Amino acid sequence: MAIGFKSQLENMDGIYSALFTAAETIYAVLQKGEGLKFATSSNESGDDQIELDVIADNAFYDTLSQDPNVRYVVSEERPDMNKVSDGPYSVALDPIDGSKSALIGIPCGAIFGIWKDADSAADFHGGNILAGGFFVFGMTLEVYFADGGKVYKGQKDPLTGTWTVLPIADPMPSADIIAINGQMQKVWDKWLQDYINDAVDATDGKKPHNMRWFASMVSDMKRMVLQGGLFAYPSANFKGYESGKLRLVYEAIPMAFLIHAMGGSSTNGDTCILDLPVEKLHQKVPVFIGDKAKIEALEAYKKKG
Ligand code: AFP
């Protein structure tokens, strides 16, 4: 399959081709309205799976495992790293992000990151990632990713079936938009309550920040790439949410890598997401990704306490 894009990284084109091919397979399933039912299974993290989660995981594994440059495949849907070959690159995936939102027609997608010489969970840290981004299964099939330091947007023409992949040369736009689920606000840390309260302060004619939440990270991140803002999935003082909900390796790091490549920033509250050590493949992390000024302000609120 020609995707009209050549990676600046050596021997990486086959991996992109595998990712794009799997994304096409998954999108075709969605277009037929299939896969949108709860499965009888749950994944490693105990999340209930929908059928599409399983279909997507298999689709990515099938194409990636045919490329001799792929060493390991890591997936949200698989308990362990799966060895494919002795090739140089390993790919970590959330094969379907936003599956519960997909059940009601909100665009879901797939998040991916590519690492070199990764042999254990600890190697999948942000200092080691070479490429990362996400597909969006929406009105069209799209992809946003950073290959090395360069950022691209790709779109498949539904009529001709051809991909157009073009660089996004502009830096990340700036906007007072925050994507956060307010469900846990009563049990957030005080500094975060203060940050959000100040952001939505409407006294004395102040314009409050806009709040948006798709419950589908790929959709919220697509808005960030195109319009700017802040994406947040914080920790909360509530059982199961002590480190938030999102996964460090195959959600937070690839997204942070992309936004950093656009001139944005990221943090877990104290430390840049790309500087965090990885202890476990499926570990959760509080996630804040967005424009630099917002990340700096947020860290300052946390320092102040
Ligand atoms: P699902 O893939 O299980 O639908 O979860 C989606 C997600 O991981 C991410 O895409 C959203 O930002 C976040 O969870 C939504 O979580 P809440 O349902 O707690 O708002």
Short mmCIF file of C-alpha atoms and ligand atoms in Angstrom, two decimals:
data_model
loop_
_atom_site.label_atom_id
_atom_site.label_comp_id
_atom_site.label_asym_id
_atom_site.label_seq_id
_atom_site.Cartn_x
_atom_site.Cartn_y
_atom_site.Cartn_z
CA MET A 1 0.00 0.00 0.00
CA ALA A 2 1.42 3.38 -1.00
CA ILE A 3 1.01 5.95 1.72
CA GLY A 4 2.89 8.71 -0.07
CA PHE A 5 5.22 9.25 2.86
CA LYS A 6 8.84 8.37 3.46
CA SER A 7 10.18 8.24 6.99
CA GLN A 8 13.40 10.07 7.80
CA LEU A 9 14.23 7.08 10.02
CA GLU A 10 16.03 4.07 8.57
CA ASN A 11 13.98 0.93 7.82
CA MET A 12 10.83 2.47 9.25
CA ASP A 13 8.67 2.58 6.10
CA GLY A 14 7.49 -1.02 6.47
CA ILE A 15 6.29 -0.27 9.99
CA TYR A 16 4.30 2.74 8.82
CA SER A 17 2.85 0.64 6.02
CA ALA A 18 1.83 -2.03 8.57
CA LEU A 19 0.22 0.59 10.82
CA PHE A 20 -1.66 2.26 7.97
CA THR A 21 -2.86 -1.09 6.59
CA ALA A 22 -4.20 -2.18 9.98
CA ALA A 23 -5.88 1.20 10.45
CA GLU A 24 -7.63 0.75 7.08
CA THR A 25 -8.86 -2.70 8.14
CA ILE A 26 -10.23 -1.35 11.42
CA TYR A 27 -11.86 1.65 9.73
CA ALA A 28 -13.57 -0.69 7.22
CA VAL A 29 -15.03 -2.68 10.13
CA LEU A 30 -16.36 0.52 11.71
CA GLN A 31 -17.82 1.72 8.43
CA LYS A 32 -19.87 -1.46 8.28
CA GLY A 33 -21.09 -0.68 11.80
CA GLU A 34 -19.45 -3.83 13.15
CA GLY A 35 -17.47 -4.43 16.34
CA LEU A 36 -19.52 -2.00 18.41
CA LYS A 37 -20.74 -4.41 21.07
CA PHE A 38 -19.31 -5.34 24.43
CA ALA A 39 -17.20 -8.49 24.21
CA THR A 40 -17.27 -11.06 26.99
CA SER A 41 -13.60 -10.32 27.80
CA SER A 42 -11.58 -7.72 29.65
CA ASN A 43 -7.97 -6.64 29.09
CA GLU A 44 -4.88 -6.76 31.29
CA SER A 45 -5.99 -3.63 33.15
CA GLY A 46 -9.42 -5.05 33.85
CA ASP A 47 -11.21 -2.75 31.35
CA ASP A 48 -14.21 -4.34 29.66
CA GLN A 49 -13.45 -4.79 25.98
CA ILE A 50 -15.74 -4.16 23.07
CA GLU A 51 -15.40 -6.42 20.04
CA LEU A 52 -13.56 -3.68 18.14
CA ASP A 53 -10.79 -3.63 20.79
CA VAL A 54 -10.02 -7.26 20.00
CA ILE A 55 -10.41 -6.86 16.21
CA ALA A 56 -8.07 -3.84 16.22
CA ASP A 57 -5.46 -5.51 18.40
CA ASN A 58 -5.36 -8.51 16.02
CA ALA A 59 -5.26 -6.27 12.94
CA PHE A 60 -2.18 -4.38 14.19
CA TYR A 61 -0.47 -7.54 15.41
CA ASP A 62 -1.07 -9.33 12.09
CA THR A 63 0.50 -6.59 9.96
CA LEU A 64 3.32 -5.61 12.33
CA SER A 65 4.41 -9.20 12.90
CA GLN A 66 5.14 -9.54 9.17
CA ASP A 67 7.79 -6.82 9.26
CA PRO A 68 11.31 -8.13 10.04
CA ASN A 69 12.20 -4.75 11.55
CA VAL A 70 9.69 -5.17 14.39
CA ARG A 71 11.17 -6.69 17.53
CA TYR A 72 8.31 -6.43 20.04
CA VAL A 73 4.64 -5.48 19.88
CA VAL A 74 3.16 -4.04 23.06
CA SER A 75 -0.58 -3.48 23.28
CA GLU A 76 -3.10 -2.35 25.85
CA GLU A 77 -4.95 -5.54 25.04
CA ARG A 78 -1.98 -7.89 25.68
CA PRO A 79 -0.55 -8.71 29.11
CA ASP A 80 3.08 -9.01 27.96
CA MET A 81 5.44 -7.78 25.26
CA ASN A 82 5.13 -10.07 22.24
CA LYS A 83 8.43 -10.91 20.52
CA VAL A 84 8.17 -10.83 16.73
CA SER A 85 11.75 -10.83 15.46
CA ASP A 86 15.24 -9.56 16.25
CA GLY A 87 14.60 -6.35 14.29
CA PRO A 88 15.58 -2.97 15.71
CA TYR A 89 12.17 -1.40 16.41
CA SER A 90 9.37 -2.07 18.87
CA VAL A 91 5.86 -0.73 18.60
CA ALA A 92 3.50 0.02 21.49
CA LEU A 93 -0.18 0.57 20.82
CA ASP A 94 -3.53 1.39 22.20
CA PRO A 95 -5.31 -0.35 19.29
CA ILE A 96 -8.64 1.35 20.02
CA ASP A 97 -8.67 4.46 22.15
CA GLY A 98 -12.11 5.78 23.01
CA SER A 99 -13.96 2.53 22.40
CA LYS A 100 -16.81 3.37 24.83
CA SER A 101 -17.32 6.68 23.02
CA ALA A 102 -17.32 4.85 19.68
CA LEU A 103 -20.41 3.00 20.92
CA ILE A 104 -22.33 6.27 20.56
CA GLY A 105 -20.66 7.45 17.36
CA ILE A 106 -17.88 9.66 18.74
CA PRO A 107 -14.66 9.17 16.73
CA CYS A 108 -12.26 6.73 18.34
CA GLY A 109 -8.77 5.95 17.08
CA ALA A 110 -5.50 4.15 17.67
CA ILE A 111 -2.40 5.49 19.43
CA PHE A 112 1.07 4.24 18.49
CA GLY A 113 4.69 4.79 19.43
CA ILE A 114 7.87 3.34 17.91
CA TRP A 115 11.03 2.76 19.97
CA LYS A 116 14.50 1.51 19.06
CA ASP A 117 16.35 -1.24 20.96
CA ALA A 118 13.60 -1.80 23.52
CA ASP A 119 13.89 -5.12 25.33
CA SER A 120 12.08 -4.53 28.59
CA ALA A 121 9.29 -2.29 29.89
CA ALA A 122 11.87 0.18 31.23
CA ASP A 123 13.18 0.79 27.70
CA PHE A 124 9.83 2.21 26.54
CA HIS A 125 10.50 5.58 28.16
CA GLY A 126 10.02 8.95 26.50
CA GLY A 127 13.73 9.56 26.00
CA ASN A 128 13.86 6.56 23.66
CA ILE A 129 10.79 7.08 21.45
CA LEU A 130 11.47 7.82 17.78
CA ALA A 131 7.99 8.28 16.37
CA GLY A 132 4.47 8.47 17.71
CA GLY A 133 0.97 9.68 17.10
CA PHE A 134 -2.56 8.54 16.44
CA PHE A 135 -5.13 7.53 13.84
CA VAL A 136 -8.64 8.95 14.03
CA PHE A 137 -11.54 6.82 12.83
CA GLY A 138 -13.93 9.69 12.20
CA MET A 139 -15.73 11.15 9.22
CA THR A 140 -12.60 10.19 7.30
CA LEU A 141 -9.57 8.09 8.21
CA GLU A 142 -6.85 10.43 9.47
CA VAL A 143 -3.46 10.19 11.13
CA TYR A 144 -1.40 12.73 13.11
CA PHE A 145 2.13 11.77 14.03
CA ALA A 146 5.70 12.87 14.64
CA ASP A 147 8.40 11.00 12.75
CA GLY A 148 11.58 11.98 14.53
CA GLY A 149 11.13 15.72 15.05
CA LYS A 150 8.80 16.26 12.07
CA VAL A 151 5.02 16.35 12.40
CA TYR A 152 2.59 15.10 9.75
CA LYS A 153 -1.12 14.94 9.08
CA GLY A 154 -2.42 12.22 6.77
CA GLN A 155 -5.86 11.64 5.34
CA LYS A 156 -7.23 8.85 3.19
CA ASP A 157 -9.41 9.99 0.31
CA PRO A 158 -12.58 7.89 0.66
CA LEU A 159 -13.27 8.00 -3.08
CA THR A 160 -9.85 7.22 -4.57
CA GLY A 161 -8.47 5.28 -1.59
CA THR A 162 -5.22 7.23 -1.73
CA TRP A 163 -3.46 8.75 1.27
CA THR A 164 -2.18 12.30 1.37
CA VAL A 165 0.42 12.75 4.10
CA LEU A 166 1.76 16.27 4.51
CA PRO A 167 4.02 17.95 7.05
CA ILE A 168 2.46 20.26 9.62
CA ALA A 169 5.08 22.98 9.68
CA ASP A 170 3.24 25.43 11.97
CA PRO A 171 3.82 25.38 15.70
CA MET A 172 1.00 24.30 17.97
CA PRO A 173 -1.80 26.89 17.97
CA SER A 174 -2.83 28.52 21.23
CA ALA A 175 -6.37 28.52 22.63
CA ASP A 176 -8.06 28.73 26.01
CA ILE A 177 -9.63 25.30 25.72
CA ILE A 178 -9.33 22.63 28.40
CA ALA A 179 -10.25 19.00 27.84
CA ILE A 180 -10.92 17.39 31.22
CA ASN A 181 -13.57 15.16 32.78
CA GLY A 182 -14.92 17.03 35.82
CA GLN A 183 -16.38 13.86 37.33
CA MET A 184 -13.69 13.62 40.01
CA GLN A 185 -13.31 17.34 40.73
CA LYS A 186 -14.41 17.00 44.35
CA VAL A 187 -11.57 14.54 44.93
CA TRP A 188 -8.86 16.25 42.89
CA ASP A 189 -5.89 17.69 44.75
CA LYS A 190 -6.53 21.25 45.91
CA TRP A 191 -3.94 22.78 43.54
CA LEU A 192 -5.79 21.32 40.54
CA GLN A 193 -9.16 22.50 41.83
CA ASP A 194 -7.61 25.98 42.14
CA TYR A 195 -6.12 25.84 38.62
CA ILE A 196 -9.42 24.81 37.01
CA ASN A 197 -11.51 27.23 39.14
CA ASP A 198 -9.27 30.10 38.04
CA ALA A 199 -9.39 28.96 34.40
CA VAL A 200 -13.19 29.07 34.38
CA ASP A 201 -13.43 32.25 36.46
CA ALA A 202 -16.02 34.53 34.88
CA THR A 203 -15.99 37.39 37.40
CA ASP A 204 -15.44 40.99 36.27
CA GLY A 205 -16.15 40.09 32.65
CA LYS A 206 -13.30 37.58 32.45
CA LYS A 207 -13.83 35.07 29.65
CA PRO A 208 -13.71 31.57 31.11
CA HIS A 209 -11.71 28.89 29.33
CA ASN A 210 -13.80 26.66 27.14
CA MET A 211 -14.30 23.12 28.49
CA ARG A 212 -14.51 20.21 26.03
CA TRP A 213 -14.47 16.45 26.67
CA PHE A 214 -15.03 13.69 24.11
CA ALA A 215 -13.96 10.88 26.49
CA SER A 216 -11.88 9.84 23.48
CA MET A 217 -8.29 10.99 23.82
CA VAL A 218 -7.63 10.85 20.08
CA SER A 219 -10.54 13.23 19.42
CA ASP A 220 -9.47 15.62 22.17
CA MET A 221 -5.88 15.50 20.92
CA LYS A 222 -6.93 16.10 17.33
CA ARG A 223 -8.59 19.31 18.52
CA MET A 224 -5.40 20.22 20.34
CA VAL A 225 -3.21 19.68 17.27
CA LEU A 226 -5.56 21.80 15.14
CA GLN A 227 -6.68 24.43 17.67
CA GLY A 228 -4.47 24.26 20.77
CA GLY A 229 -5.33 24.08 24.47
CA LEU A 230 -4.73 21.67 27.33
CA PHE A 231 -5.64 18.00 27.69
CA ALA A 232 -5.80 16.67 31.25
CA TYR A 233 -6.47 13.32 32.84
CA PRO A 234 -5.33 13.90 36.43
CA SER A 235 -5.04 11.65 39.44
CA ALA A 236 -7.83 11.77 42.00
CA ASN A 237 -8.17 10.80 45.63
CA PHE A 238 -10.48 7.93 44.71
CA LYS A 239 -9.89 4.20 44.51
CA GLY A 240 -8.52 3.24 41.09
CA TYR A 241 -7.72 6.84 40.10
CA GLU A 242 -4.66 7.43 42.32
CA SER A 243 -2.53 7.73 39.15
CA GLY A 244 -5.32 8.78 36.81
CA LYS A 245 -6.57 6.42 34.12
CA LEU A 246 -4.29 6.73 31.12
CA ARG A 247 -1.30 4.52 30.39
CA LEU A 248 2.21 5.92 30.28
CA VAL A 249 3.74 3.79 27.51
CA TYR A 250 1.13 3.60 24.77
CA GLU A 251 -1.05 6.66 25.51
CA ALA A 252 0.80 9.42 27.36
CA ILE A 253 4.30 9.12 25.84
CA PRO A 254 3.30 8.95 22.14
CA MET A 255 0.88 11.87 22.55
CA ALA A 256 3.42 13.92 24.52
CA PHE A 257 6.09 13.16 21.90
CA LEU A 258 3.84 14.51 19.14
CA ILE A 259 2.88 17.67 21.02
CA HIS A 260 6.49 18.34 22.05
CA ALA A 261 7.47 18.06 18.36
CA MET A 262 4.92 20.84 17.70
CA GLY A 263 6.44 23.05 20.38
CA GLY A 264 4.01 22.10 23.15
CA SER A 265 4.78 20.50 26.48
CA SER A 266 3.65 17.85 28.96
CA THR A 267 3.83 16.94 32.64
CA ASN A 268 2.49 14.54 35.23
CA GLY A 269 2.22 17.59 37.51
CA ASP A 270 5.93 17.76 38.40
CA THR A 271 7.93 16.10 35.64
CA CYS A 272 7.82 16.12 31.86
CA ILE A 273 6.08 12.95 30.65
CA LEU A 274 9.00 12.22 28.33
CA ASP A 275 11.36 12.16 31.35
CA LEU A 276 9.38 9.72 33.47
CA PRO A 277 10.84 6.27 34.15
CA VAL A 278 8.74 3.28 33.08
CA GLU A 279 8.34 0.68 35.79
CA LYS A 280 5.57 -1.43 34.30
CA LEU A 281 4.25 -1.89 30.78
CA HIS A 282 0.69 -0.99 31.74
CA GLN A 283 1.37 1.65 34.40
CA LYS A 284 -0.97 4.60 34.72
CA VAL A 285 0.13 8.21 34.92
CA PRO A 286 -1.54 11.59 35.50
CA VAL A 287 -1.47 13.33 32.12
CA PHE A 288 -1.32 17.02 31.22
CA ILE A 289 -0.40 17.82 27.62
CA GLY A 290 -0.75 21.17 25.91
CA ASP A 291 0.75 24.52 25.15
CA LYS A 292 3.87 25.42 27.10
CA ALA A 293 2.39 28.35 29.01
CA LYS A 294 -0.49 26.24 30.32
CA ILE A 295 1.80 23.40 31.42
CA GLU A 296 4.12 25.87 33.19
CA ALA A 297 1.17 27.53 34.95
CA LEU A 298 -0.20 24.16 36.03
CA GLU A 299 3.15 23.05 37.48
CA ALA A 300 3.37 26.37 39.32
CA TYR A 301 -0.06 25.78 40.90
CA LYS A 302 1.10 22.33 42.03
CA LYS A 303 4.34 23.71 43.51
CA LYS A 304 2.36 26.34 45.40
CA GLY A 305 0.15 23.52 46.77
P1 AFP B 1 -12.04 3.73 26.47
O1 AFP B 1 -11.08 3.38 25.34
O2 AFP B 1 -12.24 2.61 27.44
O3 AFP B 1 -13.33 4.28 25.95
O4 AFP B 1 -11.31 4.87 27.32
C1 AFP B 1 -10.96 6.05 26.67
C2 AFP B 1 -9.89 6.77 27.43
O5 AFP B 1 -8.81 5.93 27.67
C3 AFP B 1 -9.42 8.05 26.73
O6 AFP B 1 -9.54 7.99 25.35
C4 AFP B 1 -10.29 9.13 27.33
O7 AFP B 1 -9.65 10.38 27.36
C5 AFP B 1 -10.59 8.62 28.71
O8 AFP B 1 -10.42 7.19 28.67
C6 AFP B 1 -11.99 8.91 29.13
O9 AFP B 1 -12.16 8.52 30.45
P2 AFP B 1 -13.49 8.86 31.26
O10 AFP B 1 -14.55 7.92 30.74
O11 AFP B 1 -13.11 8.63 32.68
O12 AFP B 1 -13.87 10.29 30.99
#
